[in-house]
Each structure stands twice: as structure tokens, then as C-alpha cells.
PDB file of C-alpha atoms in Angstrom:
ATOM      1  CA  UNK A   1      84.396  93.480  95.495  1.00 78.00           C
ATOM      2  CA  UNK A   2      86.883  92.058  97.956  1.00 86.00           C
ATOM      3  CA  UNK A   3      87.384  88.194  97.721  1.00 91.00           C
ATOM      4  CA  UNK A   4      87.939  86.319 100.803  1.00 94.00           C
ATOM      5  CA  UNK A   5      88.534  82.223 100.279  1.00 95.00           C
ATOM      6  CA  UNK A   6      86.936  80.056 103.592  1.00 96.00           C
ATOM      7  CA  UNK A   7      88.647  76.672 104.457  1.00 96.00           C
ATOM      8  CA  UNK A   8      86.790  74.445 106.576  1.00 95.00           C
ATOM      9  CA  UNK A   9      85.677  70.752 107.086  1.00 93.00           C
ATOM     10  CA  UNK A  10      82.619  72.009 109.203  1.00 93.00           C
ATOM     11  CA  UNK A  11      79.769  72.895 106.736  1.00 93.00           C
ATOM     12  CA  UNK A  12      78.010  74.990 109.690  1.00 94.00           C
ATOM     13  CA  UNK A  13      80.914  77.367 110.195  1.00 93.00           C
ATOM     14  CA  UNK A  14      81.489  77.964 106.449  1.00 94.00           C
ATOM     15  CA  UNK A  15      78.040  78.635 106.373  1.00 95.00           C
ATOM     16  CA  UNK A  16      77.958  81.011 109.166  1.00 95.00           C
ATOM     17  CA  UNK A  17      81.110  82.685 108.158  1.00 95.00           C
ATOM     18  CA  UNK A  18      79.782  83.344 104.733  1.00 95.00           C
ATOM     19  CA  UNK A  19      76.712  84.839 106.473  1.00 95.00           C
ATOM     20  CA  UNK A  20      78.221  87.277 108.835  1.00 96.00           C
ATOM     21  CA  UNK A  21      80.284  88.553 105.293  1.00 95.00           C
ATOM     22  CA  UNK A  22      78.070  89.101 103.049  1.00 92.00           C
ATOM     23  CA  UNK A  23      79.403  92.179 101.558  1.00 92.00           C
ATOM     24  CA  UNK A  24      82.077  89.972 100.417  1.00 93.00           C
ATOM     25  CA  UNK A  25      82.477  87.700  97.348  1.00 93.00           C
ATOM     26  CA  UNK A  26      82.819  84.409  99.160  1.00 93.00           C
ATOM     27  CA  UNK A  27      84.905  80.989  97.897  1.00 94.00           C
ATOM     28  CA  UNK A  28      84.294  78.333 100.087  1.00 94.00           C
ATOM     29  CA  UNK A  29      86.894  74.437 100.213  1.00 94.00           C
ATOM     30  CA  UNK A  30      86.991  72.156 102.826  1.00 94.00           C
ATOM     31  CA  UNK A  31      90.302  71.007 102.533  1.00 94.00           C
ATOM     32  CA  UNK A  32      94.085  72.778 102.081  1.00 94.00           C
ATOM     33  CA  UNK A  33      95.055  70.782  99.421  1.00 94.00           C
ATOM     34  CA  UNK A  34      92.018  72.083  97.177  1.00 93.00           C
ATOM     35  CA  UNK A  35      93.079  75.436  98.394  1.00 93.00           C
ATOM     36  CA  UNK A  36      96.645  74.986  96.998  1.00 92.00           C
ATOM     37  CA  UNK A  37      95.408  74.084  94.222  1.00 91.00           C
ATOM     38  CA  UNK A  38      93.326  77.078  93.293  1.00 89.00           C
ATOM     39  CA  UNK A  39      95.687  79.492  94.986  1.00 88.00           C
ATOM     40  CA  UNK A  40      99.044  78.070  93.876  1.00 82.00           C
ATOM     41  CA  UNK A  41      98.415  75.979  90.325  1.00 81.00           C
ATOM     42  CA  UNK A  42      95.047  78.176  89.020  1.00 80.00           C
ATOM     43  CA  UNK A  43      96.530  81.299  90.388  1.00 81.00           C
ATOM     44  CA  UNK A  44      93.784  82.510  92.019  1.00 83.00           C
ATOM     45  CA  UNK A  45      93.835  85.611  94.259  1.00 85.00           C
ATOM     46  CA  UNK A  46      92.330  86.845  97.246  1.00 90.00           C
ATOM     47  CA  UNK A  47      92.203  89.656  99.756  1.00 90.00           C
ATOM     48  CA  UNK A  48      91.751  87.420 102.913  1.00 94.00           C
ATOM     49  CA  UNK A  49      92.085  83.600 103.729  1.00 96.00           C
ATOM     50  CA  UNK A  50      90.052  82.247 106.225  1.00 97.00           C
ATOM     51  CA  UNK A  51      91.190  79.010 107.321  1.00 96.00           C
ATOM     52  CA  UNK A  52      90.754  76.554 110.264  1.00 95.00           C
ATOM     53  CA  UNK A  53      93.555  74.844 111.986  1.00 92.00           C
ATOM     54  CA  UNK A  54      92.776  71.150 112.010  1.00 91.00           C
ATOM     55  CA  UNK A  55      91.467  70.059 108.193  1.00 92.00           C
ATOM     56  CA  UNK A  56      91.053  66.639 106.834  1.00 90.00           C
ATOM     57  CA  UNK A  57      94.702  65.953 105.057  1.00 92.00           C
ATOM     58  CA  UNK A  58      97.034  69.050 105.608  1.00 93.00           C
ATOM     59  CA  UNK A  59      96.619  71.277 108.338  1.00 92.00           C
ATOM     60  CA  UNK A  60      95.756  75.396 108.298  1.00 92.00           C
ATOM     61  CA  UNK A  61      99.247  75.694 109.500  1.00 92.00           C
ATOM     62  CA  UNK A  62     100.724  73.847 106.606  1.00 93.00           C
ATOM     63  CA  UNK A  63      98.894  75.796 104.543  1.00 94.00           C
ATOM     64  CA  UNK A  64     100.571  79.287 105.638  1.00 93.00           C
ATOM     65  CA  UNK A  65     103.904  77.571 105.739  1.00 92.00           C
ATOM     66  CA  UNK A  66     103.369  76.567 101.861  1.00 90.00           C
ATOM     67  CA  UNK A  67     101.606  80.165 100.644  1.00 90.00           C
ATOM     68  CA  UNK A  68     104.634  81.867 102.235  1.00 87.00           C
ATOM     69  CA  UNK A  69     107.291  79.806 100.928  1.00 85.00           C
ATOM     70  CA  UNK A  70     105.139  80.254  97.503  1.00 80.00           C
ATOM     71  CA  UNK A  71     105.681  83.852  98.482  1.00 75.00           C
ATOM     72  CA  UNK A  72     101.796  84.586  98.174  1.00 80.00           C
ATOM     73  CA  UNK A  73     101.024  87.395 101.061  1.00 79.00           C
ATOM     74  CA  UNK A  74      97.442  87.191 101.332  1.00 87.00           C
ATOM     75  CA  UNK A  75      96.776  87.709 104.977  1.00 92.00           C
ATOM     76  CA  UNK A  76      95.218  85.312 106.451  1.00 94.00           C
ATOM     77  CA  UNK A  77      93.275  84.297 109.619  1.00 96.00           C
ATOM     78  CA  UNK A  78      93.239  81.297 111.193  1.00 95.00           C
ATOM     79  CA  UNK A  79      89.754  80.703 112.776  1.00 94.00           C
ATOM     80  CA  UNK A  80      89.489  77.317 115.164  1.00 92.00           C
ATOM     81  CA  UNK A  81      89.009  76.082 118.839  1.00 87.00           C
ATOM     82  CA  UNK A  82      92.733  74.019 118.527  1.00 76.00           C
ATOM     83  CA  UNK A  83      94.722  76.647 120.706  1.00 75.00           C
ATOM     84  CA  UNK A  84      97.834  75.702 121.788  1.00 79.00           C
ATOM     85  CA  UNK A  85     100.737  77.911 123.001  1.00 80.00           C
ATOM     86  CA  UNK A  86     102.830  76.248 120.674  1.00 84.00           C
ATOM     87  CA  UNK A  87     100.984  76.395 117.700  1.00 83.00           C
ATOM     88  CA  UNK A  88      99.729  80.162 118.057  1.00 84.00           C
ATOM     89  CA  UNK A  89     103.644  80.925 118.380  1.00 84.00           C
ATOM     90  CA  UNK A  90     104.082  79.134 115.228  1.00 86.00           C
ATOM     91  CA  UNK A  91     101.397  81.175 113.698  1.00 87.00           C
ATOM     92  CA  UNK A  92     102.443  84.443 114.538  1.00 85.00           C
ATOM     93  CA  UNK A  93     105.866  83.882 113.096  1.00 86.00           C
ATOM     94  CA  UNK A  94     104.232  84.693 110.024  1.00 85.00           C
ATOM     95  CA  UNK A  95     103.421  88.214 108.790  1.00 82.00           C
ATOM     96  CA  UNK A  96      99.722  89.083 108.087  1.00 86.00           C
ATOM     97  CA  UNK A  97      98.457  86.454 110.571  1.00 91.00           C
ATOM     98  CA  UNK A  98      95.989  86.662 112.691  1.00 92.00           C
ATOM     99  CA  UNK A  99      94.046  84.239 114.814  1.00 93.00           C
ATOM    100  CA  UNK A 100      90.379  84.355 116.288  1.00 93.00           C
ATOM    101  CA  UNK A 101      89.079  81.821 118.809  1.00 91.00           C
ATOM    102  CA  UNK A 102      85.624  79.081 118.087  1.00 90.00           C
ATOM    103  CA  UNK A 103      83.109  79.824 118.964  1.00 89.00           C
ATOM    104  CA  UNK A 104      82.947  83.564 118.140  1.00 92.00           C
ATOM    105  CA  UNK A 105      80.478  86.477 117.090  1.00 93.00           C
ATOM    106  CA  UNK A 106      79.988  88.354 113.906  1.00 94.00           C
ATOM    107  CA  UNK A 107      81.447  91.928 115.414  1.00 95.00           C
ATOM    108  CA  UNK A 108      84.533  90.088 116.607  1.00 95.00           C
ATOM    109  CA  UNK A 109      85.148  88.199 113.024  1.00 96.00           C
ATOM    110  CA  UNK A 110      84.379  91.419 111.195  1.00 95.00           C
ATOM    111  CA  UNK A 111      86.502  93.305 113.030  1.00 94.00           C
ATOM    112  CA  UNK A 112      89.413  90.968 112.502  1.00 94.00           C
ATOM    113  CA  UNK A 113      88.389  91.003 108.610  1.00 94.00           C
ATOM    114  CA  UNK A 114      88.349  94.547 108.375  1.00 92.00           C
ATOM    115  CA  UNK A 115      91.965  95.023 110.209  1.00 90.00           C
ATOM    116  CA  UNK A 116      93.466  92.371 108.188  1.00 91.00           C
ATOM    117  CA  UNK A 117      91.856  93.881 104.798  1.00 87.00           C
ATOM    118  CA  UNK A 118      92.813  97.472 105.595  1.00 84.00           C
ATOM    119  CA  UNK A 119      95.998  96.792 106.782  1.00 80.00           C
ATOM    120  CA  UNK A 120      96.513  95.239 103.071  1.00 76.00           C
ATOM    121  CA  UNK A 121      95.200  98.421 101.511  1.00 76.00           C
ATOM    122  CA  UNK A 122      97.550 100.667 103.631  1.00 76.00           C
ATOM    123  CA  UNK A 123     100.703  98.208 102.477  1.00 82.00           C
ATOM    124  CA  UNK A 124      98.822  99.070  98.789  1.00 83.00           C
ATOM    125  CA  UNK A 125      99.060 102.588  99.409  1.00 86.00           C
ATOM    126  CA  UNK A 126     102.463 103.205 100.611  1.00 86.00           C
ATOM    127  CA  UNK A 127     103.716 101.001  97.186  1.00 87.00           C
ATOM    128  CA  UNK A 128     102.187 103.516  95.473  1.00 90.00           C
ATOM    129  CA  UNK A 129     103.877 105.847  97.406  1.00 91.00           C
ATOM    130  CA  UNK A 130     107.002 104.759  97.107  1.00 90.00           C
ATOM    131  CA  UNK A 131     106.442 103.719  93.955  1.00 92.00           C
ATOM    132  CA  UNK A 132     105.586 107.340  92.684  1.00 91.00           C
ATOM    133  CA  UNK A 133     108.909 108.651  94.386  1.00 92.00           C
ATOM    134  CA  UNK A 134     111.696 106.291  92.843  1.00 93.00           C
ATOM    135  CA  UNK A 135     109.706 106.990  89.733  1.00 92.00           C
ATOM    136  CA  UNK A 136     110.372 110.853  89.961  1.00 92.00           C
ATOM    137  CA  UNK A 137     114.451 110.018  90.749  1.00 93.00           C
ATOM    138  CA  UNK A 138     114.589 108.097  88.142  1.00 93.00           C
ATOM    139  CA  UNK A 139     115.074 104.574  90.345  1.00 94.00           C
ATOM    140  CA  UNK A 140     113.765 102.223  87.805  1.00 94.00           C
ATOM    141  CA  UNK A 141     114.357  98.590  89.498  1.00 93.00           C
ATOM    142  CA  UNK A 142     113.088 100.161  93.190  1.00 92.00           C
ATOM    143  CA  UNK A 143     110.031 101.800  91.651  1.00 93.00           C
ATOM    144  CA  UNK A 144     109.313  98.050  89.780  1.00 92.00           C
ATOM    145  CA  UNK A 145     109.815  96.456  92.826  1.00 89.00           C
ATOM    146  CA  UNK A 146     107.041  98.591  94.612  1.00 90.00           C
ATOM    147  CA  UNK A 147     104.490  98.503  91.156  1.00 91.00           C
ATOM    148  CA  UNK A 148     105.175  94.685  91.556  1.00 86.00           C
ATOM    149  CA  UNK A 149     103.963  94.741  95.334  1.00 83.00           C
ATOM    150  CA  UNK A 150     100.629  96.454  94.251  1.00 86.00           C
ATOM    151  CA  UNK A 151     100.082  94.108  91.152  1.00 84.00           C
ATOM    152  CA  UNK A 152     100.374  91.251  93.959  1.00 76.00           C
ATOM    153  CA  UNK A 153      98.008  93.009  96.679  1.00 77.00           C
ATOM    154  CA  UNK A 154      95.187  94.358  94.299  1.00 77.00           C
ATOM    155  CA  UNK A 155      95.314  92.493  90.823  1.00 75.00           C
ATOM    156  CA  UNK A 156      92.030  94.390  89.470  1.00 76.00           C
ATOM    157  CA  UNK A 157      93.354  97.887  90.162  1.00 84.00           C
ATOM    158  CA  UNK A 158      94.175  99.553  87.274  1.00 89.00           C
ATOM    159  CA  UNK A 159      96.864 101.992  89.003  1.00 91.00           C
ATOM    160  CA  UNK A 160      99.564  99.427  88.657  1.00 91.00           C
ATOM    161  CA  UNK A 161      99.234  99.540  84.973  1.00 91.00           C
ATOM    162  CA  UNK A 162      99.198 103.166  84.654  1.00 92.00           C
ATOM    163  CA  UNK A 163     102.870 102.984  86.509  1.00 93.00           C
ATOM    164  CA  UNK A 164     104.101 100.357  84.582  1.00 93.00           C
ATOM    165  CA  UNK A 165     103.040 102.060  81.612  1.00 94.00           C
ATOM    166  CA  UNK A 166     105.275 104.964  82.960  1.00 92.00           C
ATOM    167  CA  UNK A 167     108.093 102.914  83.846  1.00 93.00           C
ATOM    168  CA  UNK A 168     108.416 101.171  80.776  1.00 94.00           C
ATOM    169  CA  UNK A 169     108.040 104.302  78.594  1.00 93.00           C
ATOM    170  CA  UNK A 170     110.955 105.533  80.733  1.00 93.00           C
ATOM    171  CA  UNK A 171     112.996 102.199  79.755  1.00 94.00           C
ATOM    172  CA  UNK A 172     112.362 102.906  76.551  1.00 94.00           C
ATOM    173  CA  UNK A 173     109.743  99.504  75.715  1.00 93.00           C
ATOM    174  CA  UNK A 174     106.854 101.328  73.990  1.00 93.00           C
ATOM    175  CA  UNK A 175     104.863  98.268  72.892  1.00 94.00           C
ATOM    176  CA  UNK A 176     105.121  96.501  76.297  1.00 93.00           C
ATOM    177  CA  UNK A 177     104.068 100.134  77.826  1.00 93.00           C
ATOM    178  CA  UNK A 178     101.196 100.629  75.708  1.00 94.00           C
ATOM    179  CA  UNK A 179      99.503  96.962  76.663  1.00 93.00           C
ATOM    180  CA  UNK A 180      99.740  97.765  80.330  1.00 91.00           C
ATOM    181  CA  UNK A 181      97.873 101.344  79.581  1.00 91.00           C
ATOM    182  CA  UNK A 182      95.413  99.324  77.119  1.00 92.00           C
ATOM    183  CA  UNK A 183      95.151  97.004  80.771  1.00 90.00           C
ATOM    184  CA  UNK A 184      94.517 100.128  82.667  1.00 89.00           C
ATOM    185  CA  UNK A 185      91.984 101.398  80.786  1.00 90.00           C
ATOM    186  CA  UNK A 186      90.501  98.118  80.315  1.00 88.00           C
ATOM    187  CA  UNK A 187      90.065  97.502  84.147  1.00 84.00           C
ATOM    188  CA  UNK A 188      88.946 101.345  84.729  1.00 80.00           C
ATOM    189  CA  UNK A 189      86.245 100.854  82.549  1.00 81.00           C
ATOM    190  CA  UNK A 190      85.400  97.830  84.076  1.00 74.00           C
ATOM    191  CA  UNK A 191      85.358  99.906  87.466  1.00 65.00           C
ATOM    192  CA  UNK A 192      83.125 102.105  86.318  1.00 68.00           C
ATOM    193  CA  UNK A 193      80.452  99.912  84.964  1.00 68.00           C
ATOM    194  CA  UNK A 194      80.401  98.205  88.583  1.00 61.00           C
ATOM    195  CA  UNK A 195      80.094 101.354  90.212  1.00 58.00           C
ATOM    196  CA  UNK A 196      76.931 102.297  87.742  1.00 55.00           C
TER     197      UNK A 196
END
């Protein structure tokens, strides 16, 4: 299940925002500095950050500024009434950004979610991609490079393992590629009891 992390001060809108996705396993803070704190020191990861713009302590746009320079790609979406010209310019220097205005309706936030979600599934998918191909020419470091990306977009998926398993065996590390294909099985089984 995708995991989406909500920061705001206002217990309504968390509330609400949790309602209008409930197909999605929800964390909820109030404040960016708890948010660093699970994101950056507990090294928690999520597909999608919700996150308001003016928070008690450290705002929503000190929060992308620190993720990014922590190099953690989530996208995210800022959510808030506190639009100005400035700051939305500030936003969208930022990749995987997007912004949506208060108050607002469930199609319009679940239509944001969506594009922000499958827009990281489609970066997951040409990693793979590319990840396949510098595997077949025998480009070790660019192949790792791309298996790293999809560790870093979709921790639970097993098909990172199975490629690093490949990789390695290719470098010639046997007992460092047989724990990532112990991993892979591990999490496809773990797959497959959710599904059933």
C-alpha cells in the first residue's frame, strides 16, 4: 500500500485529507521538524508528502529545501491558502512539486495525488529500464546508479534486489548477491500474502 505522510497544524484538514485518501496508508505530524525527524534521522519513506506552507516552527518550504538538500525525492505537495507569487516560484524550483490551493475538493486533491504518485512509478519504470540495458552491455556503475534510483522510489519492491543480485554476481561478490536475492524473495513473498 502506498504511504503518503500529512503535515499540518490544522487538525480538521489532516482529518479531511486522511478521509478523501483512504486507500492510502496515512502518517499524520503537525509540525516539520517531527517530519525531519522521521524522514531524515528514522529513515522513514514515503510515496507522497503532503505538507502545508505555514507550520508552527519551520515552514513547508523549509521543509522541501532540507529533503532535497538531504537528497530524499519524495514528491511532494504543498497544500495551503498562503499563495504568494513569490513563494509558489520558490516552490516550483523544485522537482516533484506540486501545489493545490485551501479550500479544495476531494477530485481535485486526488487527482493531484494520483499525478504526483504515477509520475513516481513511471521515473520507477524507466530505472528499470535503463537499468536492464546497461546491465546487458555490461555498464556496471550506470546500471547501479539506476537499481539505486528504484531502491530510493519503491523500497518494498523486490525487483531492485533481483538486479542487484545480477549485478553483483556479475562483479563477482557472491555472498553480497545472494542476500539481496534472499531480500527479493523475502519481500515477494511478502507481496503475495498481501495480495491473498
Amino acid at each position: 500500500m502506498r504511504k503518503i505522510l500529512i503535515i499540518d497544524d490544522e487538525r480538521n484538514v489532516r482529518l479531511l485529507i486522511e478521509k478523501f485518501l483512504d486507500e492510502y496508508e496515512i502518517d499524520s505530524l503537525i509540525s516539520v521538524e517531527e517530519a525531519l525527524k522521521k524522514i531524515v534521522e528514522n529513515k522513514v519513506k514515503y510515496d507522497l508528502i503532503i505538507t502545508d506552507l505555514k507550520l508552527p516552527g519551520k515552514s513547508g518550504l523549509e521543509l522541501i529545501r532540507e529533503l532535497r538538500n538531504n537528497a530524499y525525492e519524495c514528491p511532494i505537495l504543498v497544500v495551503s491558502a498562503y499563495v504568494k507569487p513569490e513563494i509558489l516560484s520558490e516552490i516550483f524550483k523544485y522537482d516533484k512539486v506540486d501545489f493545490l490551493s485551501k479550500p479544495f475538493t476531494k477530485d481535485e486533491l486526488t487527482k493531484k495525488v494520483k499525478s504526483l504518485i504515477e509520475e513516481q512509478k513511471d521515473s520507477f519504470d524507466k530505472a528499470l529500464r535503463n537499468a536492464n540495458k546497461y546491465l546487458e552491455l555490461g555498464e556496471l556503475n550506470k546500471a547501479e546508479k539506476m537499481i539505486k534510483q528504484m531502491f530510493y522510489i519503491l523500497p518494498s519492491s523486490p525487483i531492485p534486489h533481483y538486479l542487484m543480485y545480477e549485478l553483483l554476481k556479475k562483479r563477482g561478490n557472491i555472498s553480497l548477491a545472494e542476500k539481496h536475492l534472499k531480500a527479493a524473495k523475502a519481500l515477494d513473498e511478502e507481496e503475495n500474502n498481501e495480495k491473498n
